[in-house]
Coordinates of C-alpha atoms and ligand atoms in Angstrom, one line a residue:
X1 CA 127.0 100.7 148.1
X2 CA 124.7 101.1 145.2
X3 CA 121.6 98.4 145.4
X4 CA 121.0 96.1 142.5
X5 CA 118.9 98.1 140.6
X6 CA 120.5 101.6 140.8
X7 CA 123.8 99.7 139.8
X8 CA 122.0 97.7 136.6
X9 CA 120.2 101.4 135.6
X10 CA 124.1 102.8 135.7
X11 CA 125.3 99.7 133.8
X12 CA 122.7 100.3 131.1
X13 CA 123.2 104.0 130.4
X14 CA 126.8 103.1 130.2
X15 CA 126.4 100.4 127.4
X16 CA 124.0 102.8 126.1
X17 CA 126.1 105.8 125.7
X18 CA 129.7 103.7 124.5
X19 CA 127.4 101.6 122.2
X20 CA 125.4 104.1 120.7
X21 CA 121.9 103.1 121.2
X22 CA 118.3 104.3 120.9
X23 CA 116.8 102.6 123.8
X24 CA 112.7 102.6 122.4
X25 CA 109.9 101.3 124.9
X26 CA 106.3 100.9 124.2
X27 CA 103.7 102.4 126.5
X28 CA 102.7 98.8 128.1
X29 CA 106.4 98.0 129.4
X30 CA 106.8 98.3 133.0
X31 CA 107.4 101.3 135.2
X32 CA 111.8 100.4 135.5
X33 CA 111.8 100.2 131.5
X34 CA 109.9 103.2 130.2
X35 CA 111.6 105.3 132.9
X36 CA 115.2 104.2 131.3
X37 CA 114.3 104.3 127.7
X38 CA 114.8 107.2 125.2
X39 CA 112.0 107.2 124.1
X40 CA 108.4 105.7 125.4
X41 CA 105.6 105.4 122.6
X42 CA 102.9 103.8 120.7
X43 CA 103.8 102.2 117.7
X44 CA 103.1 104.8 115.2
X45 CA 105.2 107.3 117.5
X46 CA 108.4 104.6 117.8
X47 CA 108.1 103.5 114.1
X48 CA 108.9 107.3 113.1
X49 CA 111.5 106.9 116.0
X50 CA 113.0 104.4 114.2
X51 CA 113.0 105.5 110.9
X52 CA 114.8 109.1 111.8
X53 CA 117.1 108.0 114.3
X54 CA 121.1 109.1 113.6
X55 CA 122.2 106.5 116.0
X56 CA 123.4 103.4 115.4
X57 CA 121.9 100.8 116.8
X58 CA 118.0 100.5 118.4
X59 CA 117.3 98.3 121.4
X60 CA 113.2 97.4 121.3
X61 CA 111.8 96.9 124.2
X62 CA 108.3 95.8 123.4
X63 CA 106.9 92.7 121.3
X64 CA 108.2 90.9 118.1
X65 CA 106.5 92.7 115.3
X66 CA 107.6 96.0 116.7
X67 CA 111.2 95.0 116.8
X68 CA 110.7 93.9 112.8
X69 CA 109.3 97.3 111.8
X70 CA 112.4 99.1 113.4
X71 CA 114.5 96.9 111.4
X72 CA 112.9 97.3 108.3
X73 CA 112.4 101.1 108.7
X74 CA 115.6 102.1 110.2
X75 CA 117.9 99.4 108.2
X76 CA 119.8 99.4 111.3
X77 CA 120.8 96.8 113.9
X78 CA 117.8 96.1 116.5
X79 CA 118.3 94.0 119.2
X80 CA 115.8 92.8 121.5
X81 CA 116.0 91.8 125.3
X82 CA 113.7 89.2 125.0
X83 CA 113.2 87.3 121.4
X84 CA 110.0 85.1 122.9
X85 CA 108.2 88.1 123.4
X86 CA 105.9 87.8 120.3
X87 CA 102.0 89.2 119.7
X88 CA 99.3 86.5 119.8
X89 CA 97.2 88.6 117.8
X90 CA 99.9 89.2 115.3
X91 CA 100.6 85.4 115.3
X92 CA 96.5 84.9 113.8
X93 CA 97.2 86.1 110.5
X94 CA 99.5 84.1 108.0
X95 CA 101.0 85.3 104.9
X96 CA 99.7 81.8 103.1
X97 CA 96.0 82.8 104.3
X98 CA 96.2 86.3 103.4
X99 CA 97.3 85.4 100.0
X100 CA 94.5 82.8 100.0
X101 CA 92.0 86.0 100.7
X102 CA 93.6 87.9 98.1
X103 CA 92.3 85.7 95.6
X104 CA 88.3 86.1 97.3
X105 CA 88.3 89.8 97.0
X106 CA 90.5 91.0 94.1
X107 CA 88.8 94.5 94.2
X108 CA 89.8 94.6 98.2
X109 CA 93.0 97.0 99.4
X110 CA 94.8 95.1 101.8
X111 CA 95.0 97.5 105.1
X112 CA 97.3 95.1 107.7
X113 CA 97.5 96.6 111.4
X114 CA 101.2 97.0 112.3
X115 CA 100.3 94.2 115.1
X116 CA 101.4 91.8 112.1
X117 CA 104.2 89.8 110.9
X118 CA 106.4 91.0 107.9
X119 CA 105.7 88.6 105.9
X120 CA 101.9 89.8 106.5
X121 CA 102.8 93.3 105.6
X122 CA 104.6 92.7 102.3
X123 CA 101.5 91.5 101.0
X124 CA 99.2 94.0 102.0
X125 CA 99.3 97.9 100.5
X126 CA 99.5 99.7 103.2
X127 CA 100.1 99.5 107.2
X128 CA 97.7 101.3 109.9
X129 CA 98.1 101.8 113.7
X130 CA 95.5 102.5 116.4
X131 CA 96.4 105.9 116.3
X132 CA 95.4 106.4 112.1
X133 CA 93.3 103.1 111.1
X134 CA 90.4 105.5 110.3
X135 CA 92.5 108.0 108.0
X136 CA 94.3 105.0 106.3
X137 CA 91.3 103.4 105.8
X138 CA 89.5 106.7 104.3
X139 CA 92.7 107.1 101.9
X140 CA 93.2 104.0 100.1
X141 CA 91.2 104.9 96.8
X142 CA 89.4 101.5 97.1
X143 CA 85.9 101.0 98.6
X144 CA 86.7 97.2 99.7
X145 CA 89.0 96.8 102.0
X146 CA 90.4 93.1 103.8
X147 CA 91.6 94.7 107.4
X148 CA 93.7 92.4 109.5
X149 CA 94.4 90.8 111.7
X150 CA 92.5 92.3 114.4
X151 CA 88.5 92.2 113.7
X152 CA 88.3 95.0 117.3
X153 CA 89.9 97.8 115.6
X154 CA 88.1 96.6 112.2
X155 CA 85.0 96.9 113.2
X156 CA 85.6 100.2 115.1
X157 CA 87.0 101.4 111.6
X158 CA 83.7 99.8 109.5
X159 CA 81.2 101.6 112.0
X160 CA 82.9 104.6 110.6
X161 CA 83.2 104.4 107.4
X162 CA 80.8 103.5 104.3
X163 CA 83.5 101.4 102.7
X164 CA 83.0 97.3 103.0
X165 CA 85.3 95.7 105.0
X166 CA 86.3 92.2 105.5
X167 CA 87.4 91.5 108.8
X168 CA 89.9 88.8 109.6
X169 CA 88.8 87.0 112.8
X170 CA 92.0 88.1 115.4
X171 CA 91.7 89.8 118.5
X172 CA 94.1 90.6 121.5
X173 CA 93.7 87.9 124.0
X174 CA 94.5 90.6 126.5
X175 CA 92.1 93.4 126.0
X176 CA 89.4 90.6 125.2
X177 CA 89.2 90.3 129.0
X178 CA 87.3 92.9 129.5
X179 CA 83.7 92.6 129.9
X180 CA 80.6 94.8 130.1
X181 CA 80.2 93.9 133.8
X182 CA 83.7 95.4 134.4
X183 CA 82.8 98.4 133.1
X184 CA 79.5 98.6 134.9
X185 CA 81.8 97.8 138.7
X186 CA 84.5 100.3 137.8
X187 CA 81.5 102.9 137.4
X188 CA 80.0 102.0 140.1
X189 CA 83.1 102.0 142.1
X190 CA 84.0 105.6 140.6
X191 CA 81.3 107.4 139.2
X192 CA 82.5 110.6 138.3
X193 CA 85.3 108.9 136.2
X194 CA 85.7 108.6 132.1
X195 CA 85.5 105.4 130.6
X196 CA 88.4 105.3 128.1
X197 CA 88.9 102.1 125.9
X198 CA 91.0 100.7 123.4
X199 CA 89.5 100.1 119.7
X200 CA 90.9 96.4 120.3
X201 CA 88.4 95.8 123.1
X202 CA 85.5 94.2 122.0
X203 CA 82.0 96.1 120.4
X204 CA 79.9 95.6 123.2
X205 CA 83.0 97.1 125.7
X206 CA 83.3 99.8 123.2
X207 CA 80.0 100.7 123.1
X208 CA 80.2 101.6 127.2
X209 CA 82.7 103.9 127.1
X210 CA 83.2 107.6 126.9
X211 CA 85.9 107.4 124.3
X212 CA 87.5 104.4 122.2
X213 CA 91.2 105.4 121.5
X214 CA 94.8 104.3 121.3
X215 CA 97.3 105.0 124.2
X216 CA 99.1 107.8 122.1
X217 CA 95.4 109.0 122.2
X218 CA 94.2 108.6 125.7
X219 CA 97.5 110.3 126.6
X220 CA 96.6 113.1 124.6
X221 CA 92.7 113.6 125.9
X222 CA 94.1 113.1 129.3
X223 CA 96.4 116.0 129.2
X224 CA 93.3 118.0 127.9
X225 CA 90.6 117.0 129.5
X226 CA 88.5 118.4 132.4
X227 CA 88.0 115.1 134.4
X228 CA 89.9 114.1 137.9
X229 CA 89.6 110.7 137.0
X230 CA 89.5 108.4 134.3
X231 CA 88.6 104.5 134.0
X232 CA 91.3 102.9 131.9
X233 CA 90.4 99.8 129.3
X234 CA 93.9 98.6 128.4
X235 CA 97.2 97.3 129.2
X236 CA 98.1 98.2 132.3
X237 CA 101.4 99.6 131.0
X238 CA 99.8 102.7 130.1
X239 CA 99.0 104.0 133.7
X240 CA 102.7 104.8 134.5
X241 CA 103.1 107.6 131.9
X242 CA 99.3 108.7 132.6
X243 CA 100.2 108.9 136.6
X244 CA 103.6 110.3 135.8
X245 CA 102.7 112.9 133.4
X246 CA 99.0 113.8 135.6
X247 CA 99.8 114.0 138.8
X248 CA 96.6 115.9 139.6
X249 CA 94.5 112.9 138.2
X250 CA 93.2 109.5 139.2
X251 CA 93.4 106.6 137.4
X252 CA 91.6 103.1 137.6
X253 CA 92.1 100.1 135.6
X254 CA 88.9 98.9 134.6
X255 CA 90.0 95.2 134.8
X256 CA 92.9 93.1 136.8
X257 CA 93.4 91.1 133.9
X258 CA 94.4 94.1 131.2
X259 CA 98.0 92.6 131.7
X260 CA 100.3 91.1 128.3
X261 CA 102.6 88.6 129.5
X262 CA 104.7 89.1 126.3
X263 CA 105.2 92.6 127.4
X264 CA 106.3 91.9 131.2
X265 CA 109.1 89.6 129.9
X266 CA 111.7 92.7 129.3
X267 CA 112.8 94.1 132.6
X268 CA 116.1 95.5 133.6
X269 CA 118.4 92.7 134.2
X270 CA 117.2 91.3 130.4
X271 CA 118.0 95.1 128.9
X272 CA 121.0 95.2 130.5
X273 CA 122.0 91.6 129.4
X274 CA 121.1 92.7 125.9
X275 CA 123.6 95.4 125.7
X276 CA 126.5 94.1 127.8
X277 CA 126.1 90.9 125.3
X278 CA 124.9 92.3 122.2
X279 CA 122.1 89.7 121.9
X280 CA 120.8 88.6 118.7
X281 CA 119.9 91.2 116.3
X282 CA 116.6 90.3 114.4
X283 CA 116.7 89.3 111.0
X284 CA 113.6 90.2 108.1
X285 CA 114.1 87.6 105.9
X286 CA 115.1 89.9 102.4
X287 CA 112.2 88.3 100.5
X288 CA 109.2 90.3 102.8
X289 CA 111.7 93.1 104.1
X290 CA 111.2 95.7 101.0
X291 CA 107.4 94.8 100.7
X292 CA 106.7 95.6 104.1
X293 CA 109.1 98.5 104.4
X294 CA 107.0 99.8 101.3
X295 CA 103.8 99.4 102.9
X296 CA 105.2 101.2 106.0
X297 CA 106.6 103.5 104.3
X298 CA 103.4 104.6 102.9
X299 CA 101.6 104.7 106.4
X300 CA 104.5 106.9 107.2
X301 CA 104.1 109.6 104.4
X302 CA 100.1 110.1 105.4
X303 CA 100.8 110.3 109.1
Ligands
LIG1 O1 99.8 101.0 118.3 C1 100.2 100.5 119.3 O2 101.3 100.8 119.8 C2 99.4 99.5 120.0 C3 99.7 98.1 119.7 C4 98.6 99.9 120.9 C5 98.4 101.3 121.2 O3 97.3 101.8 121.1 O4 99.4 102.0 121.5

């Protein structure tokens, strides 16, 4: 007899296949759902997903924003197994505050992370991700730029570039846990290691490690790279597809506490309710969808 979760990763590739779905995960969900999904990505890598997919329906599994931007990019149905799952960091910037900004620095591109709301996009000129946030940055013809929401990947951008930024003061409650000290044990603990970090970790993390990248990134230079083993500084997501796609290679998370509670809420039994229910699709409310979708869409066509 098949055991629970053999039967509910049968159940979902049935639902998937009579349904038509694009089953999208992001790199932090855990091991059962990246191993079922289509396709397993960073945002930049899902958004395109999204946007080119023939089929006819996307199921998200990952956080709120990134359900919104498959919406508004694909104009299709998106469903996703677990609504609460939302982005504190996306949840520090408001449409009403950035509009307040606006009005401060009138010369000022508005560069939004795609860790944002829609609402937040529409009002801003272009989107960025971790993977591109220096390029964008470089190619809007303005040299003021408001960045938001998150002032870690901001200031890794404005210690790159002459342009003036103004940072808006969100971070990622998750990959502000790690600390200097961390970084000092897990070198101490492994020595021969590289220190990879996330740009949403904070300045005096980033200023530790051997490389400051995105997961799409760190997946990359792991691939590539000479080193057996590699301190990891973020979600702890991303060591499944490192482990899985380097099975020569070692890796340590360089803190306990790299862990988003909003993205360990979708697990099998919640896909699997999602399709055999259709849960509730999510809605852009039509006065931010073509905004954003513009703003996107221009991320998109430099990418
Ligand atoms: O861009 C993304 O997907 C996020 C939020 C993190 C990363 O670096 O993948």
């Amino acid at each position: 007899m098949l055991d629970r979760q053999d039967w509910l990763q049968e159940e979902i590739l049935r639902f998937k296949r009579e349904k038509d779905v694009l089953i999208l995960a992001h790199n932090y969900q855990i091991p059962e759902v990246q191993d079922i999904a289509d396709i397993v990505g960073d945002s930049l890598e899902l958004s395109l997903q999204a946007a080119n997919t023939q089929r006819a329906r996307i199921v998200f599994c990952g956080v709120y924003f990134m359900a919104e931007t498959a919406r508004i990019l694909s104009r299709k149905p998106v469903l996703m197994p677990v609504e609460s799952a939302g982005c504190p960091l996306a949840n520090m910037a408001t449409a009403e505050a950035l509009r307040q900004w606006k009005v401060e620095h009138p010369q000022a591109a508005v560069v939004a992370y795609i860790n944002s709301s829609a609402a937040v996009k529409a009002l801003s000129d272009i989107v960025c991700t971790s993977a591109n946030a220096l390029k964008i940055v470089q190619t809007v013809p303005q040299n003021e730029v408001i960045f938001l929401p998150d002032q870690g990947l901001g200031s890794w951008i404005a210690e790159q570039t002459d342009k003036q930024l103004w940072l808006w003061p969100g971070f990622c409650p998750t990959h502000y846990h790690l600390v200097p000290n961390d970084l000092a044990r897990a070198r101490q603990l492994h020595p021969s290691a590289k220190v990879l970090v996330h740009p949403e970790c904070r300045h005096e993390v980033r200023a530790l490690a051997d490389a400051v990248l995105g997961t799409g990134g760190m997946l990359r230079l792991v691939h590539t790279d000479p080193a057996a083993a590699f301190i990891v500084g973020t979600e702890e997501g991303l060591l499944h597809r490192l482990r899985k796609e380097n099975p020569g290679k070692e890796f340590f998370l360089a803190s306990p506490l790299l862990l988003c509670p909003n993205m360990k809420k979708t697990d099998l039994a919640s896909l699997h309710r999602c399709l055999a229910e259709n849960c509730t699709q999510i809605e852009v409310p039509s006065e931010v969808e073509e905004g954003a979708r513009r703003a996107l869409e221009r991320m998109l066509s430099i990418s």
